[in-house]
mmCIF file of C-alpha atoms in Angstrom:
data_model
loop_
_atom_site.group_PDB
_atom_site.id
_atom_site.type_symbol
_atom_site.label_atom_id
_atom_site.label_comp_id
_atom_site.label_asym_id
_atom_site.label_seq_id
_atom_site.Cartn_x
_atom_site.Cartn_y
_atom_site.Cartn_z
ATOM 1 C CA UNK A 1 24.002 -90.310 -2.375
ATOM 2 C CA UNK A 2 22.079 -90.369 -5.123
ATOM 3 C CA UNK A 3 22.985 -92.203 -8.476
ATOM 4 C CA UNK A 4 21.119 -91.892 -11.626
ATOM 5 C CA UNK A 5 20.869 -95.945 -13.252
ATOM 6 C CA UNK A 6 18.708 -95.979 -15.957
ATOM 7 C CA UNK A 7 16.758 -93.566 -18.303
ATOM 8 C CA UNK A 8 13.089 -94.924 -19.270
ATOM 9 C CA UNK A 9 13.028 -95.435 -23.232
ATOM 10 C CA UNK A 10 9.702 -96.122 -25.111
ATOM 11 C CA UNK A 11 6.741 -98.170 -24.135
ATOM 12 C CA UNK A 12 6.901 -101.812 -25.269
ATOM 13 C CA UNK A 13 3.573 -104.088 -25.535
ATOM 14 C CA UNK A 14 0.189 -102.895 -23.814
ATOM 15 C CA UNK A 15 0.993 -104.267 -20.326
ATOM 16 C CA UNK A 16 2.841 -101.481 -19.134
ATOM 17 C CA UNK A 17 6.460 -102.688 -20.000
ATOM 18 C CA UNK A 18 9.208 -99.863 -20.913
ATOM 19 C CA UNK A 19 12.353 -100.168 -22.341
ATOM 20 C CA UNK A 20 15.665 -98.639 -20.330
ATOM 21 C CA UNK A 21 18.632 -96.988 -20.976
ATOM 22 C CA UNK A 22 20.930 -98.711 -18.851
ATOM 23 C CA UNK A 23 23.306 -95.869 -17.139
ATOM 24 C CA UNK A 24 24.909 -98.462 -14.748
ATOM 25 C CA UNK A 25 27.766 -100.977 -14.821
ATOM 26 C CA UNK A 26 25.670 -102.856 -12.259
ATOM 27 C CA UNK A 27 22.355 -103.393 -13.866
ATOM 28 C CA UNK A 28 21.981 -106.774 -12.301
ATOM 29 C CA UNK A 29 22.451 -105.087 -8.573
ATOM 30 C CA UNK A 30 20.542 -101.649 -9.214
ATOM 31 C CA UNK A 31 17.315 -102.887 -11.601
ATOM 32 C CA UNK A 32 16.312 -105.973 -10.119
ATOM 33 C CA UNK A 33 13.207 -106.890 -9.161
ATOM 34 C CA UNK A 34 11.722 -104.941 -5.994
ATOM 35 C CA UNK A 35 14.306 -102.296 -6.252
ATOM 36 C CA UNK A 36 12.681 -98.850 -5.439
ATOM 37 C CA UNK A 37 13.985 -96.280 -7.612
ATOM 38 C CA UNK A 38 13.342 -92.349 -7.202
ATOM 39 C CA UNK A 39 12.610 -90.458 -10.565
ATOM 40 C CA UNK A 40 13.642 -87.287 -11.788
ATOM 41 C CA UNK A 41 11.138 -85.405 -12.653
ATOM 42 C CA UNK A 42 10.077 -86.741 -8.877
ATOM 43 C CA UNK A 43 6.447 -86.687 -9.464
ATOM 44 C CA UNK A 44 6.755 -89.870 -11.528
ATOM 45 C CA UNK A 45 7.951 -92.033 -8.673
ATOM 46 C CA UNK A 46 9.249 -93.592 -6.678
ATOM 47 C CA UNK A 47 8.990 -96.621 -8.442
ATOM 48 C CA UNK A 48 8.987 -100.267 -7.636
ATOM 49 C CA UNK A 49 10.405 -102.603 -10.099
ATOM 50 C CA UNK A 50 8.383 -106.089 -10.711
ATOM 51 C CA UNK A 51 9.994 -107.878 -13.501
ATOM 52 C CA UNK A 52 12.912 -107.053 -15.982
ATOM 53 C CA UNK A 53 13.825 -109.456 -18.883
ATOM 54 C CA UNK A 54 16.240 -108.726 -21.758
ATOM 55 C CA UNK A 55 14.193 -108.515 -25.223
ATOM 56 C CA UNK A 56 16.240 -108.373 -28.477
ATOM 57 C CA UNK A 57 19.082 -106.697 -26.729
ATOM 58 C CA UNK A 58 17.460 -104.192 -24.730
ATOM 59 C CA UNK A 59 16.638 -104.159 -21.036
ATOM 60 C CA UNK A 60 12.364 -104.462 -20.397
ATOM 61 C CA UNK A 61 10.986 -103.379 -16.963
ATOM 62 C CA UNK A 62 7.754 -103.392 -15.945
ATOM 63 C CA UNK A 63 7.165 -101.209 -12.547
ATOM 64 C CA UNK A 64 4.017 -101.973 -9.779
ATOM 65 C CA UNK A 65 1.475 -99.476 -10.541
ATOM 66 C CA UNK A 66 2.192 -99.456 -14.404
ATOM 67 C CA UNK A 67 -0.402 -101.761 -16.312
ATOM 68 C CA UNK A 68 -0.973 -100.434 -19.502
ATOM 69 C CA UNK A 69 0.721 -98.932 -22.597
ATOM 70 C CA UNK A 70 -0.345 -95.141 -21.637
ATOM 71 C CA UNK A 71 1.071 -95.005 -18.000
ATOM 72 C CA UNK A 72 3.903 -96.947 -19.385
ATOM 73 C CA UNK A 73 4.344 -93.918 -22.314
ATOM 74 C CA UNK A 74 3.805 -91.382 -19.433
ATOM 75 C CA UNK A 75 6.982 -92.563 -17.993
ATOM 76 C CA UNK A 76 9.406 -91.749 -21.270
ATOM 77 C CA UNK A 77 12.495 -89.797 -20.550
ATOM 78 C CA UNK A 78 11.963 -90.407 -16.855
ATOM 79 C CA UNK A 79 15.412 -90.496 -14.949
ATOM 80 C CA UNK A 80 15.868 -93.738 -12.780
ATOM 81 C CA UNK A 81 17.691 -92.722 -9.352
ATOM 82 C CA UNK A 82 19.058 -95.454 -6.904
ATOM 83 C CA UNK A 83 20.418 -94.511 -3.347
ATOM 84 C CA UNK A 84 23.853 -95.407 -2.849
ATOM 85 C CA UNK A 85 25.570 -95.589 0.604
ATOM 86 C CA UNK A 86 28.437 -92.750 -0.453
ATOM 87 C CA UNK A 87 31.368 -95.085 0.880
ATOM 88 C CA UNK A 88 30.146 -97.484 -1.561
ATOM 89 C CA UNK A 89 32.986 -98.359 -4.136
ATOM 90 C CA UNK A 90 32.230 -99.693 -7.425
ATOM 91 C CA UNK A 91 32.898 -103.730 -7.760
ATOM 92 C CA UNK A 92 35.631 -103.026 -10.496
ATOM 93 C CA UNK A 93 38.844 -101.410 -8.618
ATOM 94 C CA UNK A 94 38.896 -99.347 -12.574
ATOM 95 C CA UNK A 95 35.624 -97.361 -12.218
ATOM 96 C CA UNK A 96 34.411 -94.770 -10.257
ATOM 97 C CA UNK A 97 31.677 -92.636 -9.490
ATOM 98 C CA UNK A 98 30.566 -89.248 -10.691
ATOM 99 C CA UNK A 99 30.923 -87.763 -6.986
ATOM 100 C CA UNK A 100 34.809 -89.251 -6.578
ATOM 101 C CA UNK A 101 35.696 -87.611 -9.968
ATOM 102 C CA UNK A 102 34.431 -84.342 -8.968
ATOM 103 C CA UNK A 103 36.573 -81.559 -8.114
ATOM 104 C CA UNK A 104 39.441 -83.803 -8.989
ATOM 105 C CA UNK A 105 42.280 -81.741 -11.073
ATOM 106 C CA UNK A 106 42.897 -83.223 -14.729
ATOM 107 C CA UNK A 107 47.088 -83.036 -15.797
ATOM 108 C CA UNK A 108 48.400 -84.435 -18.865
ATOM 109 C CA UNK A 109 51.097 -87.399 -18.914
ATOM 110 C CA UNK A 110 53.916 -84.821 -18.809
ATOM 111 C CA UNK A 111 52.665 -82.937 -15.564
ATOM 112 C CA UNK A 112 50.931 -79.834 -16.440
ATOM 113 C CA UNK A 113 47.866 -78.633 -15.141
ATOM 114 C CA UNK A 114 44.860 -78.188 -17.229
ATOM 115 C CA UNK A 115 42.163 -77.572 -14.538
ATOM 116 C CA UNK A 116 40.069 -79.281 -12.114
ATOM 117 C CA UNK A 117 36.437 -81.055 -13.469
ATOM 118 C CA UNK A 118 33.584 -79.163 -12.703
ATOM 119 C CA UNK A 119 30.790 -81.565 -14.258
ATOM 120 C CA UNK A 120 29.947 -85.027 -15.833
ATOM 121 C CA UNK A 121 27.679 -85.264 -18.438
ATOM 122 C CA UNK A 122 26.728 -88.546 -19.670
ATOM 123 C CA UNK A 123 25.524 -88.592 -23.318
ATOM 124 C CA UNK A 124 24.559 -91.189 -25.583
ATOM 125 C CA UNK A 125 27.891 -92.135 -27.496
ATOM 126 C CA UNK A 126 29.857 -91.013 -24.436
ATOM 127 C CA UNK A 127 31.285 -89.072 -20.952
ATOM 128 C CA UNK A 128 32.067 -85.475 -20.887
ATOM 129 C CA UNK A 129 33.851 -83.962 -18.610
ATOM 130 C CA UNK A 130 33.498 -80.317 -17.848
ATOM 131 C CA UNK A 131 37.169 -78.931 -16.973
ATOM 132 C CA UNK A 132 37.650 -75.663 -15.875
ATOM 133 C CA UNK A 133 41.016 -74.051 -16.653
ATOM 134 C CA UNK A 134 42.623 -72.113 -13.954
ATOM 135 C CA UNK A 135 42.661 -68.895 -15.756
ATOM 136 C CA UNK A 136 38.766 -69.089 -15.694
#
């Protein structure tokens, strides 16, 4: 299964470091050093990370191949994609992934059905979950 970690930001310095989005609860686990990563768009990758530090707040990689400020700007908006065994549960008994949610049907407190979610979009300030009602 695949399981989208990180979003590349902005270039940072002239030696090919980038910024991330960090789309994971696991950061430490997923964006370590020498973890391959596939990309979306996929001609950008796979790539290999080398080094990560934490600058200001904000998570700095720097991937094998990447050695100056262009190739590191060529990289912006690039979608960081880890493969996950699909059994694999998430450390915290609380979270889950997109793929469990899925299909799932959403009910309020009180029992009634509103419809089952259809997609997971995950935006900058938040989650949104796509429900579809079952009158269409």
């Amino acid at each position: 299964m695949q399981l989208v970690v990180a979003r590349v930001g902005r270039a940072h310095g002239i030696k090919g470091e980038v910024t991330v989005e960090v789309r994971t609860d696991e950061p430490e686990l997923r964006l370590g050093p020498g973890a391959v990563l596939l990309t979306d768009p996929a001609s950008a990758g796979p790539l290999t990370i080398e080094t990560g530090r934490v600058h200001s707040g904000r998570l700095l990689l720097r991937f094998a191949g990447v050695r100056d400020r262009n190739a590191a700007e060529a990289l912006r908006n690039t979608l960081l994609i880890a493969e996950v065994d699909p059994d694999q549960q998430p450390e915290d008994p609380d979270e889950y992934y997109d793929h469990q949610l899925m299909d799932l049907d959403v009910v309020t407190k009180d029992g009634t059905e509103v419809g089952r979610i259809t997609e997971i979009s995950h935006l900058p300030s938040q989650d949104l979950f796509v429900v579809e009602r079952p009158d269409g």
